[in-house]
mmCIF file of C-alpha atoms and ligand atoms in Angstrom:
data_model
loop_
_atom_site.group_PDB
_atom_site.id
_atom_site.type_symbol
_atom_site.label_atom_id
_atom_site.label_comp_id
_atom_site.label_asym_id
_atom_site.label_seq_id
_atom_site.Cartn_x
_atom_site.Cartn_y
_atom_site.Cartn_z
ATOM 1 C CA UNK A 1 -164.045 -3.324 -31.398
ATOM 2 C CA UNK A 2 -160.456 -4.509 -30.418
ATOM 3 C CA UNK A 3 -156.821 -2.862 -30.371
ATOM 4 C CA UNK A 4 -154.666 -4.319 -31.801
ATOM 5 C CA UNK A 5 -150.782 -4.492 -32.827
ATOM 6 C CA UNK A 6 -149.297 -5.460 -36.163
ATOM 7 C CA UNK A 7 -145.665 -6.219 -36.213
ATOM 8 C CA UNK A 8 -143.968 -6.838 -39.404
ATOM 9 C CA UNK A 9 -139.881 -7.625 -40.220
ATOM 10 C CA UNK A 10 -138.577 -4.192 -42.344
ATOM 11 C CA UNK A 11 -136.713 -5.890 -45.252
ATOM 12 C CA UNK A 12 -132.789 -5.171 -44.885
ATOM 13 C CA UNK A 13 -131.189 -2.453 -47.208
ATOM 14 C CA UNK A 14 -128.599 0.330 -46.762
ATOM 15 C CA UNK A 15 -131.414 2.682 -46.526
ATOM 16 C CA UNK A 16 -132.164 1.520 -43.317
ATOM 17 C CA UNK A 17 -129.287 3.123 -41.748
ATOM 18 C CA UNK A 18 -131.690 6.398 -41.796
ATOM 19 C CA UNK A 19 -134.040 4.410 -39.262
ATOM 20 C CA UNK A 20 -130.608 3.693 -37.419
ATOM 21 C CA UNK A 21 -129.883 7.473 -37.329
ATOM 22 C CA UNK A 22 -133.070 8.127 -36.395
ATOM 23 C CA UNK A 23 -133.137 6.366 -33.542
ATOM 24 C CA UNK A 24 -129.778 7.096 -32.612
ATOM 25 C CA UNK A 25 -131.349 11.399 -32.364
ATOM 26 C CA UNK A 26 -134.187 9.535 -30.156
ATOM 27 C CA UNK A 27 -131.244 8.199 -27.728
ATOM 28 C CA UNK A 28 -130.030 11.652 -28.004
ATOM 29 C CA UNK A 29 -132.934 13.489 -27.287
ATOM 30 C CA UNK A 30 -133.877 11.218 -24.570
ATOM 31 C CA UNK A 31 -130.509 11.559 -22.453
ATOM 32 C CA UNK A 32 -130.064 15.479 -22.760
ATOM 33 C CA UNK A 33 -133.947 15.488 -21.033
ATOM 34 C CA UNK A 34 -132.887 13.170 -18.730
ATOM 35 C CA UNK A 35 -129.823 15.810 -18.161
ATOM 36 C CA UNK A 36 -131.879 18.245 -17.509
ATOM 37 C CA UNK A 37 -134.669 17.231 -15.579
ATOM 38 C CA UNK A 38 -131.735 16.260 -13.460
ATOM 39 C CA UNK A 39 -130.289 19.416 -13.353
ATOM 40 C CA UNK A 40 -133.545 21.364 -12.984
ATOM 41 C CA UNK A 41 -134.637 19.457 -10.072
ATOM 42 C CA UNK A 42 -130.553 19.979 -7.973
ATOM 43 C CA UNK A 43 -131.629 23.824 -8.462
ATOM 44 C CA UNK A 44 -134.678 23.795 -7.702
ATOM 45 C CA UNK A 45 -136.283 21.001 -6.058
ATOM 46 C CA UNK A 46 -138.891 20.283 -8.118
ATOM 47 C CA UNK A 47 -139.993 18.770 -11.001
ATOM 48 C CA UNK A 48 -139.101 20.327 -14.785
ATOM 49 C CA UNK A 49 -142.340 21.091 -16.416
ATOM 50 C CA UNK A 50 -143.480 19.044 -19.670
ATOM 51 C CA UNK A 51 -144.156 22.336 -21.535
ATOM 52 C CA UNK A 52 -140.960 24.260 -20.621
ATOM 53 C CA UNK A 53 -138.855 20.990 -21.727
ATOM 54 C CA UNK A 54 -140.832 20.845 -24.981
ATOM 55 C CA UNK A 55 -140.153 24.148 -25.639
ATOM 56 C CA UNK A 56 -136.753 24.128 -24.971
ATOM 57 C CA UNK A 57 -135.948 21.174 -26.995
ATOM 58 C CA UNK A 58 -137.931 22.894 -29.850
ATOM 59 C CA UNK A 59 -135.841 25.609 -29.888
ATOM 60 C CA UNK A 60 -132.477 23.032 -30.073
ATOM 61 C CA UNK A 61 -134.034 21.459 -32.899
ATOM 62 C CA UNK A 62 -134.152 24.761 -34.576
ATOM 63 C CA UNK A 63 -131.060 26.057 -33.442
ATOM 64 C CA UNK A 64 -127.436 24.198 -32.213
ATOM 65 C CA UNK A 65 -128.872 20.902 -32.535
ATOM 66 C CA UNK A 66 -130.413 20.813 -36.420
ATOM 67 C CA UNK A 67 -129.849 17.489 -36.502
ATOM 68 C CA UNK A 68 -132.464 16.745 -34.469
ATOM 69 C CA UNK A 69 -134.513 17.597 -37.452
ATOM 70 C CA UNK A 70 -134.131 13.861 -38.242
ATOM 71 C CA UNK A 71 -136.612 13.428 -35.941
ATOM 72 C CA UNK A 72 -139.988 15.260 -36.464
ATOM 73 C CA UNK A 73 -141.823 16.833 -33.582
ATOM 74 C CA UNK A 74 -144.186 14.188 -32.915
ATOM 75 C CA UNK A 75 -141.861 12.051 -32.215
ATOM 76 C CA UNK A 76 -139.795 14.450 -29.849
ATOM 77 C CA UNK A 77 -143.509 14.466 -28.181
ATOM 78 C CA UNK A 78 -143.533 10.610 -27.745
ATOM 79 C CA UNK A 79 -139.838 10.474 -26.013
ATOM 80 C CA UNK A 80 -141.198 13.369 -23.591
ATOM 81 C CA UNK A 81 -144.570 11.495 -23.018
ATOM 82 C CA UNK A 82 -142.666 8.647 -22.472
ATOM 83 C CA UNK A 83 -140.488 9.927 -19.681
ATOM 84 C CA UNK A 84 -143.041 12.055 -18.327
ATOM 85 C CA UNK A 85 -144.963 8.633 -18.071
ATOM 86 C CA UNK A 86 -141.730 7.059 -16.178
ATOM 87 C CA UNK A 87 -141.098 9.715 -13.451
ATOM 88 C CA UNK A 88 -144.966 10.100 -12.820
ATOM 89 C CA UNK A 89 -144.910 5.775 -12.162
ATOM 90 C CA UNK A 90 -141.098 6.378 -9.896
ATOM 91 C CA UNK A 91 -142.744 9.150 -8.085
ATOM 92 C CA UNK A 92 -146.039 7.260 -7.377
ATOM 93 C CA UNK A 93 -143.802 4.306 -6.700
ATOM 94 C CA UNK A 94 -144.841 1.418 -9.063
ATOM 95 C CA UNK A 95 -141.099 1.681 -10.446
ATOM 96 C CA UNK A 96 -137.586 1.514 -8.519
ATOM 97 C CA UNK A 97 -135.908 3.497 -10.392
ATOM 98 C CA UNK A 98 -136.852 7.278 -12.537
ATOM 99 C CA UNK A 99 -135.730 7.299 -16.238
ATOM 100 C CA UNK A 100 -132.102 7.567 -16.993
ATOM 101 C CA UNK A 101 -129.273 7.925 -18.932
ATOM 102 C CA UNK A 102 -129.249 5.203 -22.383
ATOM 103 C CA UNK A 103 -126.854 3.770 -24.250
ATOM 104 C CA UNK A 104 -127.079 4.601 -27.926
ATOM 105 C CA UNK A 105 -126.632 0.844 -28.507
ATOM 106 C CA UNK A 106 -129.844 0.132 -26.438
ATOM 107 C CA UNK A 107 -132.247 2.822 -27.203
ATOM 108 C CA UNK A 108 -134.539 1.038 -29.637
ATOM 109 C CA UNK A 109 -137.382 2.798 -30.974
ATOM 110 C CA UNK A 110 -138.967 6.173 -32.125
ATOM 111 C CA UNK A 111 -142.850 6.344 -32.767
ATOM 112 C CA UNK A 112 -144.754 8.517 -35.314
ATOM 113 C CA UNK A 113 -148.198 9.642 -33.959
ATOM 114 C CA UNK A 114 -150.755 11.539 -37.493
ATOM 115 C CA UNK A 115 -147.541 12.120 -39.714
ATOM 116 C CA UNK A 116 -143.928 10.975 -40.669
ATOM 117 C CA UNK A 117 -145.292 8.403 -42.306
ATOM 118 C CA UNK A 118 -147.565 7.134 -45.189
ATOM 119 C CA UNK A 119 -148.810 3.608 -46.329
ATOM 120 C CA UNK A 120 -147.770 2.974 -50.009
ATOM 121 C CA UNK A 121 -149.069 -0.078 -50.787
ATOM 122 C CA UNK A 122 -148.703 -3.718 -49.858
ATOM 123 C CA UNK A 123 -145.652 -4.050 -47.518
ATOM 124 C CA UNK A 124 -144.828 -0.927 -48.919
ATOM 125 C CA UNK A 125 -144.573 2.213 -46.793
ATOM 126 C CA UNK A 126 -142.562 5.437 -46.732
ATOM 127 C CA UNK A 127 -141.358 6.895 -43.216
ATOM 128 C CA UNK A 128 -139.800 10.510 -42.666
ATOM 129 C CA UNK A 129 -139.537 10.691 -46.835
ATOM 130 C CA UNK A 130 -137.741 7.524 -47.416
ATOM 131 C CA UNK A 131 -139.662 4.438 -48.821
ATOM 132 C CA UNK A 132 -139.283 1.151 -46.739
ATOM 133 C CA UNK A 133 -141.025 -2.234 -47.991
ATOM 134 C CA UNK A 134 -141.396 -4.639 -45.135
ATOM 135 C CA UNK A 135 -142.409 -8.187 -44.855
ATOM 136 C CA UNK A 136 -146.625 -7.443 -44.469
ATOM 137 C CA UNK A 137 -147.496 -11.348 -43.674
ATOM 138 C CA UNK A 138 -150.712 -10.247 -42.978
ATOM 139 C CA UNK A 139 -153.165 -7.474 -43.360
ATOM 140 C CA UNK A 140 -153.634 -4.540 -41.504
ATOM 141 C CA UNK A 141 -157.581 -3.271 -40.272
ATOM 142 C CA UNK A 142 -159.079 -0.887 -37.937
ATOM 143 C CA UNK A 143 -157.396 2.418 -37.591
ATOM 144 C CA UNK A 144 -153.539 3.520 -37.785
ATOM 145 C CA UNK A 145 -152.815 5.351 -34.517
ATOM 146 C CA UNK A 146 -148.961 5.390 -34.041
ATOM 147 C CA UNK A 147 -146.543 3.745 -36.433
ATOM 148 C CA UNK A 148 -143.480 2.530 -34.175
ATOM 149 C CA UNK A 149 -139.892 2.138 -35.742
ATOM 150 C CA UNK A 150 -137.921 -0.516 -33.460
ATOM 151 C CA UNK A 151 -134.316 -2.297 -33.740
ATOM 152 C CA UNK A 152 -133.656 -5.109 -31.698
ATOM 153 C CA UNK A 153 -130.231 -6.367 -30.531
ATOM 154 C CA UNK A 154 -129.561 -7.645 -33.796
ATOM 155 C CA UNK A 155 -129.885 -4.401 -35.501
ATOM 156 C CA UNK A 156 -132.861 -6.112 -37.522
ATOM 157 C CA UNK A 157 -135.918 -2.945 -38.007
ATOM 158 C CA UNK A 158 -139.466 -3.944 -37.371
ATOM 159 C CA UNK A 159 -142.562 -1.698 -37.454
ATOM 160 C CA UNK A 160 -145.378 -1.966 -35.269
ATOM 161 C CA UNK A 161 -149.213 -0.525 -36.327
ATOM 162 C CA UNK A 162 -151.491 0.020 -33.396
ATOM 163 C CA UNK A 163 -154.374 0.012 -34.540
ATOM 164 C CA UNK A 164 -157.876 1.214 -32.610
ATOM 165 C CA UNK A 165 -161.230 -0.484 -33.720
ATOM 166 C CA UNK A 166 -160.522 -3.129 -35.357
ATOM 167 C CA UNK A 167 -163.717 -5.209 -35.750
ATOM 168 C CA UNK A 168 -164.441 -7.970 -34.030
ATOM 169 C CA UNK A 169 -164.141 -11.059 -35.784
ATOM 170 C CA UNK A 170 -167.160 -13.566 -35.266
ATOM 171 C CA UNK A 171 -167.690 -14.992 -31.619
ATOM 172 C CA UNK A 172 -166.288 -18.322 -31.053
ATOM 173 C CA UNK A 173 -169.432 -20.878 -30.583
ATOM 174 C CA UNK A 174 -170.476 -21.717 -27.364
ATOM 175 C CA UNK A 175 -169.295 -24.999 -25.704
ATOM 176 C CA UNK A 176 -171.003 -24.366 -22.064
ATOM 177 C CA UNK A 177 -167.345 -25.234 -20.353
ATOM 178 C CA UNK A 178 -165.597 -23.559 -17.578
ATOM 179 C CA UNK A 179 -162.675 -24.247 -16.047
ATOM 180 C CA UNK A 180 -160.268 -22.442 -13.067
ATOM 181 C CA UNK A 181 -156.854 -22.436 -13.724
ATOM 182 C CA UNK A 182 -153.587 -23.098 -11.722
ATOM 183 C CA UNK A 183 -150.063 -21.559 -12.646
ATOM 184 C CA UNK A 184 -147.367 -24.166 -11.142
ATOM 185 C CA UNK A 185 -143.650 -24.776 -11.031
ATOM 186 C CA UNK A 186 -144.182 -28.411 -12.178
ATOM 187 C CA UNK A 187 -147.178 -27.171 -15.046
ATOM 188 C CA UNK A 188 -147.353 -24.472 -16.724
ATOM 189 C CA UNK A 189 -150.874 -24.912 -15.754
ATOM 190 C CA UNK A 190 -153.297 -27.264 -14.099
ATOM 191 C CA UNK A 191 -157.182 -27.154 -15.009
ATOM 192 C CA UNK A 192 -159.741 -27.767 -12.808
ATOM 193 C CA UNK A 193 -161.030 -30.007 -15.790
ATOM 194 C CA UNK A 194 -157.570 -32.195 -14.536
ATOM 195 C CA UNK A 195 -155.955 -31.305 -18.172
ATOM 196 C CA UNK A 196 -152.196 -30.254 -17.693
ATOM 197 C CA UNK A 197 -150.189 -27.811 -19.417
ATOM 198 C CA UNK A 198 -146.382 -28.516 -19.694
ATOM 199 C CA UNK A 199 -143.965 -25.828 -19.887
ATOM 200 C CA UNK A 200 -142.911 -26.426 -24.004
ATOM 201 C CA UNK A 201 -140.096 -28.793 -24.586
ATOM 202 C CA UNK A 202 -138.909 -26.565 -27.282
ATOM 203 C CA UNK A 203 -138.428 -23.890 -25.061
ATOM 204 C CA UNK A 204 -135.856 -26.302 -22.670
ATOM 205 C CA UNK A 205 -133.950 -27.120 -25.447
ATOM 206 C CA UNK A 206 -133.774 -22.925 -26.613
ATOM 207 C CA UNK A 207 -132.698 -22.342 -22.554
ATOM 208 C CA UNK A 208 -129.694 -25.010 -22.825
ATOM 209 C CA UNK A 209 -128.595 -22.840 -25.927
ATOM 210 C CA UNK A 210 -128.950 -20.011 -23.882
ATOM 211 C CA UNK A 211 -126.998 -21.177 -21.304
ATOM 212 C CA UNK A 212 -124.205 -21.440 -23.523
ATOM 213 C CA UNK A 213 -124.156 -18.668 -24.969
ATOM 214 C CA UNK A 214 -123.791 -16.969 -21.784
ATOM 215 C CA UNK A 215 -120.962 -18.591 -20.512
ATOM 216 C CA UNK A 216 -118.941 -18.398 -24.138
ATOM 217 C CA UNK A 217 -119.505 -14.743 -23.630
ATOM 218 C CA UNK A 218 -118.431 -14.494 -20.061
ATOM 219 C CA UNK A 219 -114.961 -15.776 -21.451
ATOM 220 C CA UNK A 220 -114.222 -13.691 -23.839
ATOM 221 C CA UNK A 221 -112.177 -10.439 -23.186
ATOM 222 C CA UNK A 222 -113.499 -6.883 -23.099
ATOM 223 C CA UNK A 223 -113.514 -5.189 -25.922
ATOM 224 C CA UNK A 224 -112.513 -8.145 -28.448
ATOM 225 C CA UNK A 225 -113.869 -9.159 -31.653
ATOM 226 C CA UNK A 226 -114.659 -12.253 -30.625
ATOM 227 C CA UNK A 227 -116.568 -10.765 -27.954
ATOM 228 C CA UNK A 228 -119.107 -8.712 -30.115
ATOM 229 C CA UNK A 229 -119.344 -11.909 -32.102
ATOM 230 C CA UNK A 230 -120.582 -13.639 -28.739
ATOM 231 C CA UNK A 231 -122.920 -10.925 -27.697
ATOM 232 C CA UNK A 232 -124.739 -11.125 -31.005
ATOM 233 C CA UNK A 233 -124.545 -14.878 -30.925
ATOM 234 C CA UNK A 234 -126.519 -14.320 -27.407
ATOM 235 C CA UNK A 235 -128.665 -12.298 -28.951
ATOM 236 C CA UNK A 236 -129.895 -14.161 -31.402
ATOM 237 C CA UNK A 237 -130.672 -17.142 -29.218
ATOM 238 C CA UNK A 238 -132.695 -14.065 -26.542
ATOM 239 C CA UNK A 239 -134.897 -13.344 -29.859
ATOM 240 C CA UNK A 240 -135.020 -17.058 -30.527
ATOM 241 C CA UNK A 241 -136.441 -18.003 -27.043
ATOM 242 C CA UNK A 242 -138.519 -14.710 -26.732
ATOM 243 C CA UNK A 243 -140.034 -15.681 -30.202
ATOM 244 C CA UNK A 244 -140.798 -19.324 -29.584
ATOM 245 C CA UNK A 245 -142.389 -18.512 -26.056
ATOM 246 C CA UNK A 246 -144.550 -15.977 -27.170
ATOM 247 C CA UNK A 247 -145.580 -18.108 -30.191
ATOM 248 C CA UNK A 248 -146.540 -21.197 -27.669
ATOM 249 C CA UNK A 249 -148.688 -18.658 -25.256
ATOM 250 C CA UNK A 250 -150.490 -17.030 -28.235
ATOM 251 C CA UNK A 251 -151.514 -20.767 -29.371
ATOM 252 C CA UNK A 252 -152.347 -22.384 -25.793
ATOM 253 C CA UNK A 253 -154.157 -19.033 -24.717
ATOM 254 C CA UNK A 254 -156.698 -19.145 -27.812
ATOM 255 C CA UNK A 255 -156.920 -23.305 -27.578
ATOM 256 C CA UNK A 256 -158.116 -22.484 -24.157
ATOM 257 C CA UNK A 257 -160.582 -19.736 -24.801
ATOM 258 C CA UNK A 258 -161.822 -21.856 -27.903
ATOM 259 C CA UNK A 259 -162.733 -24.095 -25.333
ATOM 260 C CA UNK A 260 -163.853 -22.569 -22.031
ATOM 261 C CA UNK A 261 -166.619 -20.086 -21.789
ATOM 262 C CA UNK A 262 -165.301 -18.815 -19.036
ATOM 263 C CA UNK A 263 -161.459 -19.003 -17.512
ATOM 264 C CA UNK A 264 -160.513 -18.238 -13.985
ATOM 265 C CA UNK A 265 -157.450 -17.347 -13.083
ATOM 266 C CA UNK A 266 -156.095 -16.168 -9.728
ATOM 267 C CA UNK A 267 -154.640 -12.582 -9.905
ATOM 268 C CA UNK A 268 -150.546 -12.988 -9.999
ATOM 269 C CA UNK A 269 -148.511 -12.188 -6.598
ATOM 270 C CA UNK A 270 -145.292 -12.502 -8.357
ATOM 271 C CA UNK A 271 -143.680 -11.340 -5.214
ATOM 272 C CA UNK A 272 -144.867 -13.941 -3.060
ATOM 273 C CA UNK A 273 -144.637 -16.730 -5.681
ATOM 274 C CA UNK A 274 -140.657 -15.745 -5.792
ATOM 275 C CA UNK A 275 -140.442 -16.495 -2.016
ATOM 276 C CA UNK A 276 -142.414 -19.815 -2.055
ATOM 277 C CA UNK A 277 -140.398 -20.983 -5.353
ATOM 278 C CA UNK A 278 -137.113 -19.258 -4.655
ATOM 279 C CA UNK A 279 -136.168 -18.318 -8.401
ATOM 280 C CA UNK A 280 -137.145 -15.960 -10.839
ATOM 281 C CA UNK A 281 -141.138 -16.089 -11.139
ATOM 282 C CA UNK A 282 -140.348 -13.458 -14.355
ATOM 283 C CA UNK A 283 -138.580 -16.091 -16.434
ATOM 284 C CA UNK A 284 -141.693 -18.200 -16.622
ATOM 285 C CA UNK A 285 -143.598 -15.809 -18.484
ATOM 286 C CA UNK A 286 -147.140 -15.985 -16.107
ATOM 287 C CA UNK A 287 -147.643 -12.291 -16.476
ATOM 288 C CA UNK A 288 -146.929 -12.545 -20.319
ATOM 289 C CA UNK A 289 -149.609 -15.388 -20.558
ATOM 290 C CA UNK A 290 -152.466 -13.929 -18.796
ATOM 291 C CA UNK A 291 -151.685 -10.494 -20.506
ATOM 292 C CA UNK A 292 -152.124 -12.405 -23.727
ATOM 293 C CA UNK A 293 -155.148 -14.635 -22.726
ATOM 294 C CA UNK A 294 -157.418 -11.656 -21.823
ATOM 295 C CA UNK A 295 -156.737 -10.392 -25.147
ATOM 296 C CA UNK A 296 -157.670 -13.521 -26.836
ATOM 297 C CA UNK A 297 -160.934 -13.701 -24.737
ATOM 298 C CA UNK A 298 -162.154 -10.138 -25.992
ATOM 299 C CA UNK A 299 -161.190 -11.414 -29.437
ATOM 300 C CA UNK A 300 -163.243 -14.526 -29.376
ATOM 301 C CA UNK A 301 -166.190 -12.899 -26.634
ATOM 302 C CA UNK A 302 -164.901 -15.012 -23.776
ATOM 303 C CA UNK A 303 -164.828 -14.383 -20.186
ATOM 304 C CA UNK A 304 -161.930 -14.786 -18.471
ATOM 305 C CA UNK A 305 -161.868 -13.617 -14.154
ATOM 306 C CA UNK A 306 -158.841 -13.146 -12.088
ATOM 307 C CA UNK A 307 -159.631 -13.934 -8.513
ATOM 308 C CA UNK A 308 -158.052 -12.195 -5.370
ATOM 309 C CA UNK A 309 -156.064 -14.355 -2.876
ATOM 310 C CA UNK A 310 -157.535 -12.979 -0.219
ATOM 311 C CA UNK A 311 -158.177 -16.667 0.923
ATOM 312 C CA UNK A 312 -155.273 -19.200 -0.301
ATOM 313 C CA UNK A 313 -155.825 -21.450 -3.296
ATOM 314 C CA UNK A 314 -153.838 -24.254 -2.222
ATOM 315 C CA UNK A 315 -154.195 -24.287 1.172
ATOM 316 C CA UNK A 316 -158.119 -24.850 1.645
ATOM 317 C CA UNK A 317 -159.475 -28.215 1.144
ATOM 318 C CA UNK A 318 -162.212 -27.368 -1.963
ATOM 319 C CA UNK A 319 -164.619 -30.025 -0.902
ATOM 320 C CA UNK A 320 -164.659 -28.611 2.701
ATOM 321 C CA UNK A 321 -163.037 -25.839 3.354
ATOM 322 C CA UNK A 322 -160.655 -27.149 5.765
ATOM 323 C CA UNK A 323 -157.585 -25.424 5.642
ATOM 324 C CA UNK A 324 -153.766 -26.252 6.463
ATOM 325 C CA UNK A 325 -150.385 -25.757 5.884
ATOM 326 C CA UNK A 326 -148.807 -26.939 2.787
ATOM 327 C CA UNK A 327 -145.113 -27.031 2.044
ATOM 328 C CA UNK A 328 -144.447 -26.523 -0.968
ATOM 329 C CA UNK A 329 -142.911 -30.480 -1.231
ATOM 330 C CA UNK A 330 -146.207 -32.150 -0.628
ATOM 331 C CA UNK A 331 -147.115 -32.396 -3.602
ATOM 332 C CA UNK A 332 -150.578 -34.448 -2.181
ATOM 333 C CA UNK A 333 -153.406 -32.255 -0.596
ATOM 334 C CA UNK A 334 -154.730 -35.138 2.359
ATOM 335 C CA UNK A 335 -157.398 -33.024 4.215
ATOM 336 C CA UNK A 336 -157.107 -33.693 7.776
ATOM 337 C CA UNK A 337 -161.279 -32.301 8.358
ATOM 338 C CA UNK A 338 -163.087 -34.542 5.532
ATOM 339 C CA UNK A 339 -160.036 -36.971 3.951
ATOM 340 C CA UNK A 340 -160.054 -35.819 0.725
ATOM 341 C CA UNK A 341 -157.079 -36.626 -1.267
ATOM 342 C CA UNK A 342 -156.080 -34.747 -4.168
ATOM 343 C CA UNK A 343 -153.407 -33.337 -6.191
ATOM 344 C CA UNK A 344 -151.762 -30.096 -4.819
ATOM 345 C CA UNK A 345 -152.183 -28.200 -8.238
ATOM 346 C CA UNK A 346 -156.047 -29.718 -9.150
ATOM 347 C CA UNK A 347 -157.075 -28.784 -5.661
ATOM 348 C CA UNK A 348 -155.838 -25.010 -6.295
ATOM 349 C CA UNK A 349 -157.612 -25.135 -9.622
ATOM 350 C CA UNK A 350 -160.803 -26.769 -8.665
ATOM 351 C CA UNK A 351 -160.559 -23.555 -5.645
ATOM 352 C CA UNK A 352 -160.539 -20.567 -8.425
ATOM 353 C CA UNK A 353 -162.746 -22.290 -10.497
ATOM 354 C CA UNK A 354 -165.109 -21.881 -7.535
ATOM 355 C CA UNK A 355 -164.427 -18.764 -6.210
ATOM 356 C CA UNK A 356 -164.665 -16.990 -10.068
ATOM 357 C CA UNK A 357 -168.151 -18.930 -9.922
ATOM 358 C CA UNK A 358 -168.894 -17.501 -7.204
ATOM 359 C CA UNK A 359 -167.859 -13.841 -7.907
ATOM 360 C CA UNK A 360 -169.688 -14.425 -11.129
ATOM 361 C CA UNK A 361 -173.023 -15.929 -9.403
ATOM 362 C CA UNK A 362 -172.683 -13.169 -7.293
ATOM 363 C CA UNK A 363 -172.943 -10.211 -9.820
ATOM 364 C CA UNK A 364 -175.620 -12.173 -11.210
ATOM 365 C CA UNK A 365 -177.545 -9.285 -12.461
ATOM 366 C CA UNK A 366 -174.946 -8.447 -15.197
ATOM 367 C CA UNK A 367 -174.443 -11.954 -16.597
ATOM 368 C CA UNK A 368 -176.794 -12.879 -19.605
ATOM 369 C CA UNK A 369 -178.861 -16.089 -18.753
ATOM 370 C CA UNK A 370 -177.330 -18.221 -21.395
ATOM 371 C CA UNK A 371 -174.009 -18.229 -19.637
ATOM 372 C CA UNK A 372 -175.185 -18.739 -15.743
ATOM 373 C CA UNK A 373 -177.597 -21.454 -17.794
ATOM 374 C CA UNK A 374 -173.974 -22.533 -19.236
ATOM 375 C CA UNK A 375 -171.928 -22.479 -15.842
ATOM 376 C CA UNK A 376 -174.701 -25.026 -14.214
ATOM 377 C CA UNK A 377 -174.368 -27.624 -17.348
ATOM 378 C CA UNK A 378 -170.305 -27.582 -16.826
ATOM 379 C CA UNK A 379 -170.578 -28.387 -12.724
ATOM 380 C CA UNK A 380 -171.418 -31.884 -14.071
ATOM 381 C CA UNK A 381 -167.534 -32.766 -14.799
HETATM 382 ZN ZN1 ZN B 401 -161.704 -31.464 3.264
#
């Protein structure tokens, strides 16, 4: 059983300026919290309970602030889990920064848990009493647990379904291929196999329009019509790029797991990548991939291993172990110990395809015979 996520386009009409409003409460609901948490904790020190800020917002929503009511109380739940969920990750210190303040402008969703909404028909659905038909391009299994409204810059309304158990389609057929896999500057990715993925051309071209946009928008003044006109202009192209990379990983991550049994990957240090490559590491979408691929490997009953780097990829020589220092200019791996000569990037791969073999060798026990049986055919290459 899989979860899954089904996005679909809301079809314009006035009546979604009701979703607007909607969301527009969220943004309000959100920043008074944020208001008050903050105040709470200069009196006090501590931290505003969940339950006391529930109940205090309930009795706004039946009191000064009945226009609130747009929003049902499920949903006044899901902004409070949500920034519960943010200060908890600040104060444990996987984020820089606690929750704050948002712009009405970029507050861009509300989310209905059991109620608030109710399926119609095909593309058809009705949410908070108002009926919606949306573009349904495809069809929607497993189970319904939260129903997300969401505007992007454009002002355009998609929903979102995520679903629980949603069954497994068949498994894809067995091929008895592995393969270890490189991210690079140069490739997208390098295969131990020696196949190479480029970074899509299409995507180049979208970042040249991007480029532009930006700087047409940097001229124009504060304020100005022409301005607005800009920003949505640069909006467009963000969706545009955003769209067409996503699209590309979706169709090179299941091309991959059609054909390899079993994928290794080394687990991302986007921190120390950014130092070795000096520019943003986020803008090449690594995390995106890999967050996609092991999604499309439970889909099609793949295995796909992310190694530590507790001993480095590119450095070692992968015939002998040998290592030594390489800059990231040579682009050549020339072992000094044993005179192998190899590309940087297919040396790195041909490393994590053998370390994931030999984390998976080593937890033998767990691994079904056909696929160790599998692993031993596919050393051949
Ligand atoms: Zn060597």
């Amino acid at each position: 059983m899989l979860r899954q996520a089904y996005q679909f386009k809301v079809f314009r009409s006035k009546r979604l300026r009701h979703l607007h409003r909607t969301i527009d409460v969220s943004a309000e609901i959100w920043n008074h919290s944020v208001a008050l948490h903050r105040r709470y904790y200069r009196l006090f020190k501590k931290t505003l309970p969940k339950a006391r800020l529930q109940v205090h917002l309930a009795r706004l929503r039946n009191g000064r602030r009945a226009h609130w009511k747009a929003v049902g109380s499920q949903s006044v739940q899901a902004i409070t889990d949500r920034l519960y969920l943010g200060w908890e990750a600040f104060f444990a210190g996987d984020i820089k920064r606690p929750p704050t303040f948002r712009k009405r402008r970029k507050y861009r969703s509300f989310t209905l848990k059991q109620t608030g909404y109710k399926i119609v028909g095909h593309g058809r659905i009705k949410i908070l009493g108002r009926n919606y038909r949306f573009n349904q391009s495809r069809p929607v299994s497993g189970v319904i647990k939260t129903v997300t409204v969401r505007r992007d810059a454009l002002r355009d309304i998609h929903i979102t379904f995520s679903c629980d158990q949603v069954p497994q389609p068949e498994q894809a057929p067995k091929t008895g291929l592995s393969a270890g896999a490189d991210f690079g500057l140069k490739d997208f990715l390098t295969l131990s196999t020696g196949e190479r993925i480029a970074a899509p051309q299409p995507l180049k071209a979208q970042l040249r329009r991007l480029r532009k946009a930006q700087r047409t928008l940097s001229r124009k003044q504060r304020g100005s019509k022409a301005r607005n006109r800009a920003r949505l202009d640069l909006a467009r192209v963000h969706r545009k790029v955003a769209n067409v990379r996503s699209d590309w990983q979706w169709k090179q991550a299941r091309m991959l797991l059609l054909t390899f049994e079993l994928l290794v990957f080394e687990t991302l240090n986007l921190k120390a990548m950014q130092q070795l490559w000096g520019r943003k590491v986020g803008d090449l979408g690594f995390a995106d991939f890999l967050v996609k691929a092991q999604w499309m490997a439970k889909k099609l009953g793949r295995d796909l291993l992310k190694i530590d780097q507790w001993e480095p990829t590119t450095k070692s020589c992968h015939l002998c172990g040998h290592r030594q220092d390489m800059p990231l200019i040579t682009r050549t791996f020339e072992c000094r110990s044993c005179g192998n000569i190899e590309d940087r990037d297919l040396n790195a791969a041909y490393n994590i395809w053998e370390a994931g073999r030999r984390l998976r060798s080593g937890a033998s026990s767990k691994t079904a015979y056909g696929r160790q049986d599998a692993l031993v055919t596919a050393e051949s290459h």
